[in-house]
Short mmCIF file of C-alpha atoms in Angstrom, two decimals:
data_model
loop_
_atom_site.label_atom_id
_atom_site.label_comp_id
_atom_site.label_asym_id
_atom_site.label_seq_id
_atom_site.Cartn_x
_atom_site.Cartn_y
_atom_site.Cartn_z
CA MET A 1 148.61 99.22 150.52
CA ASN A 2 145.27 99.86 152.18
CA LYS A 3 142.60 97.23 151.53
CA TYR A 4 139.81 99.65 152.47
CA ASN A 5 138.51 102.56 150.43
CA ILE A 6 138.27 105.35 153.02
CA GLU A 7 136.32 107.57 150.60
CA LYS A 8 133.48 105.02 150.57
CA MET A 9 133.38 105.00 154.38
CA LEU A 10 133.06 108.72 155.07
CA PRO A 11 130.41 111.23 154.00
CA HIS A 12 133.14 113.50 152.58
CA ASP A 13 134.47 114.16 149.12
CA ALA A 14 138.11 114.74 148.25
CA PRO A 15 140.05 116.70 149.34
CA MET A 16 138.31 116.54 152.74
CA VAL A 17 139.04 112.84 153.31
CA LEU A 18 142.08 113.40 155.50
CA ILE A 19 143.03 109.96 156.79
CA ASP A 20 144.85 107.42 154.64
CA ASN A 21 144.53 103.91 156.06
CA ILE A 22 142.73 101.59 158.42
CA VAL A 23 145.43 100.08 160.63
CA GLU A 24 143.30 97.98 162.98
CA ILE A 25 139.63 97.23 163.63
CA ASN A 26 138.49 95.67 166.89
CA GLN A 27 134.71 95.32 167.03
CA GLU A 28 134.75 93.48 170.34
CA GLU A 29 136.63 96.28 172.11
CA LYS A 30 134.86 98.97 170.02
CA TYR A 31 137.82 100.75 168.49
CA VAL A 32 139.44 101.56 165.17
CA ILE A 33 142.97 102.77 164.48
CA THR A 34 143.66 104.78 161.32
CA SER A 35 146.74 106.56 160.01
CA VAL A 36 147.64 109.68 158.11
CA LYS A 37 150.93 110.59 156.43
CA ILE A 38 151.54 114.33 156.27
CA LYS A 39 152.18 115.38 152.67
CA GLU A 40 152.66 118.71 150.95
CA ASN A 41 149.48 118.21 148.93
CA SER A 42 147.33 117.81 152.08
CA ILE A 43 144.57 120.43 152.10
CA PHE A 44 145.63 121.97 155.43
CA TYR A 45 149.38 121.82 154.80
CA ASN A 46 151.21 125.07 155.62
CA LYS A 47 154.27 125.45 153.36
CA GLU A 48 155.92 128.06 155.58
CA LYS A 49 155.66 125.91 158.71
CA ARG A 50 156.22 122.64 156.80
CA GLY A 51 153.34 120.90 158.52
CA ILE A 52 149.72 120.96 159.60
CA SER A 53 148.24 122.71 162.64
CA PRO A 54 147.60 120.32 165.53
CA ILE A 55 143.97 121.50 165.78
CA ILE A 56 143.32 119.46 162.60
CA GLY A 57 143.91 116.45 164.85
CA ILE A 58 140.29 116.84 165.97
CA GLU A 59 139.16 116.21 162.38
CA TYR A 60 141.52 113.20 162.13
CA MET A 61 139.79 111.88 165.26
CA ALA A 62 136.31 112.62 163.88
CA GLN A 63 137.07 110.83 160.61
CA THR A 64 138.40 107.84 162.55
CA ILE A 65 135.07 107.79 164.41
CA GLY A 66 133.36 107.81 161.00
CA CYS A 67 135.35 104.71 160.05
CA HIS A 68 134.29 103.00 163.27
CA ALA A 69 130.66 103.85 162.48
CA TYR A 70 131.09 102.31 159.03
CA PHE A 71 132.20 98.95 160.45
CA LYS A 72 129.57 99.08 163.21
CA ASN A 73 126.92 99.71 160.55
CA GLY A 74 127.75 96.46 158.73
CA CYS A 75 130.22 98.11 156.33
CA LYS A 76 127.67 100.67 155.20
CA ARG A 77 128.50 104.36 155.20
CA THR A 78 126.78 106.50 157.80
CA GLU A 79 125.26 109.36 155.84
CA LEU A 80 125.28 111.86 158.66
CA GLY A 81 127.35 112.36 161.76
CA LEU A 82 127.58 115.67 163.58
CA LEU A 83 130.44 116.51 165.91
CA LEU A 84 128.75 118.00 168.97
CA GLY A 85 131.83 118.86 170.95
CA THR A 86 135.28 118.06 172.16
CA ARG A 87 136.32 117.75 175.78
CA LEU A 88 139.67 117.47 177.47
CA PHE A 89 141.69 118.13 174.30
CA GLU A 90 145.36 117.78 175.15
CA ASN A 91 148.04 118.28 172.54
CA ASN A 92 151.82 117.96 172.73
CA LEU A 93 152.51 118.84 169.08
CA ASP A 94 153.64 122.12 167.59
CA LEU A 95 152.42 120.76 164.25
CA PHE A 96 151.93 117.54 162.31
CA GLU A 97 155.30 117.30 160.58
CA ILE A 98 155.86 116.68 156.87
CA ASN A 99 156.55 113.04 155.90
CA LYS A 100 155.63 111.67 159.33
CA THR A 101 152.86 109.10 159.75
CA TYR A 102 150.53 109.46 162.71
CA LYS A 103 148.12 106.84 164.06
CA ILE A 104 144.70 107.81 165.35
CA LYS A 105 142.68 105.61 167.71
CA ALA A 106 138.98 106.13 168.43
CA LYS A 107 137.37 103.96 171.12
CA GLU A 108 133.63 104.11 171.72
CA VAL A 109 132.85 104.65 175.41
CA PHE A 110 129.15 105.57 175.24
CA ASN A 111 126.33 104.98 172.76
CA ASP A 112 122.59 105.44 173.30
CA GLY A 113 121.69 104.69 169.69
CA GLU A 114 122.21 108.22 168.40
CA LEU A 115 124.49 110.06 170.81
CA VAL A 116 128.00 108.62 171.00
CA SER A 117 131.18 109.45 172.87
CA TYR A 118 134.70 108.37 171.95
CA GLU A 119 138.08 108.51 173.62
CA CYS A 120 140.52 109.47 170.90
CA PHE A 121 144.31 109.40 170.79
CA ILE A 122 146.94 110.39 168.24
CA TYR A 123 150.35 108.70 168.27
CA ASN A 124 153.66 109.72 166.73
CA ASN A 125 155.45 106.39 166.48
CA ASP A 126 154.19 104.81 169.72
CA THR A 127 154.21 108.04 171.72
CA GLU A 128 150.86 109.63 172.55
CA CYS A 129 150.92 113.22 171.30
CA ALA A 130 147.24 114.24 171.48
CA LYS A 131 144.02 113.05 173.06
CA ALA A 132 140.43 114.17 173.45
CA ILE A 133 136.91 112.98 174.10
CA LEU A 134 134.64 113.61 171.11
CA ASN A 135 130.86 113.59 171.31
CA ALA A 136 128.78 113.11 168.18
CA PHE A 137 125.20 112.76 167.03
CA MET A 138 124.50 110.01 164.51
CA PRO A 139 120.75 109.95 163.79
CA GLN A 140 119.35 106.52 163.02
CA ASN A 141 117.37 107.90 160.08
CA SER A 142 119.53 110.58 158.45
CA LYS A 143 117.05 111.37 155.69
CA GLU A 144 114.21 112.12 158.13
CA PHE A 145 116.57 114.23 160.25
CA ILE A 146 117.77 116.27 157.26
CA ASP A 147 114.22 116.71 155.91
CA GLY A 148 113.09 117.88 159.37
CA VAL A 149 115.84 120.51 159.49
CA LYS A 150 114.91 122.00 156.09
#
């Protein structure tokens, strides 16, 4: 049973909330670990392949970053976060397999107040199966940013 409501943490509505649980939070070391169990009713599930494409791992990583931002923001949801890019994506999976649970770790390695960079890892059991560096933009005043874009 998860004691956190992931849907309150992320600026997404169902069915786009892809991760299931918060496994570990470490504010001192600036990381969060989440998990996802692959189910047939997952939005990106491919019935023919019986799994989910590994490229969706980047979104699992991004949503884990969103959870980290939530805790860093005093348990308040960040209204806007934009994925700017992914570097050094390495993947050892053919697909995320049905009924398996994967853990996703996002560790903040750079933050200038709005631009952030995270080292992200996905584990199958305790074996690393994917990793990447994700860069994001999290404006301090989302409303002003959105109004300025209009």
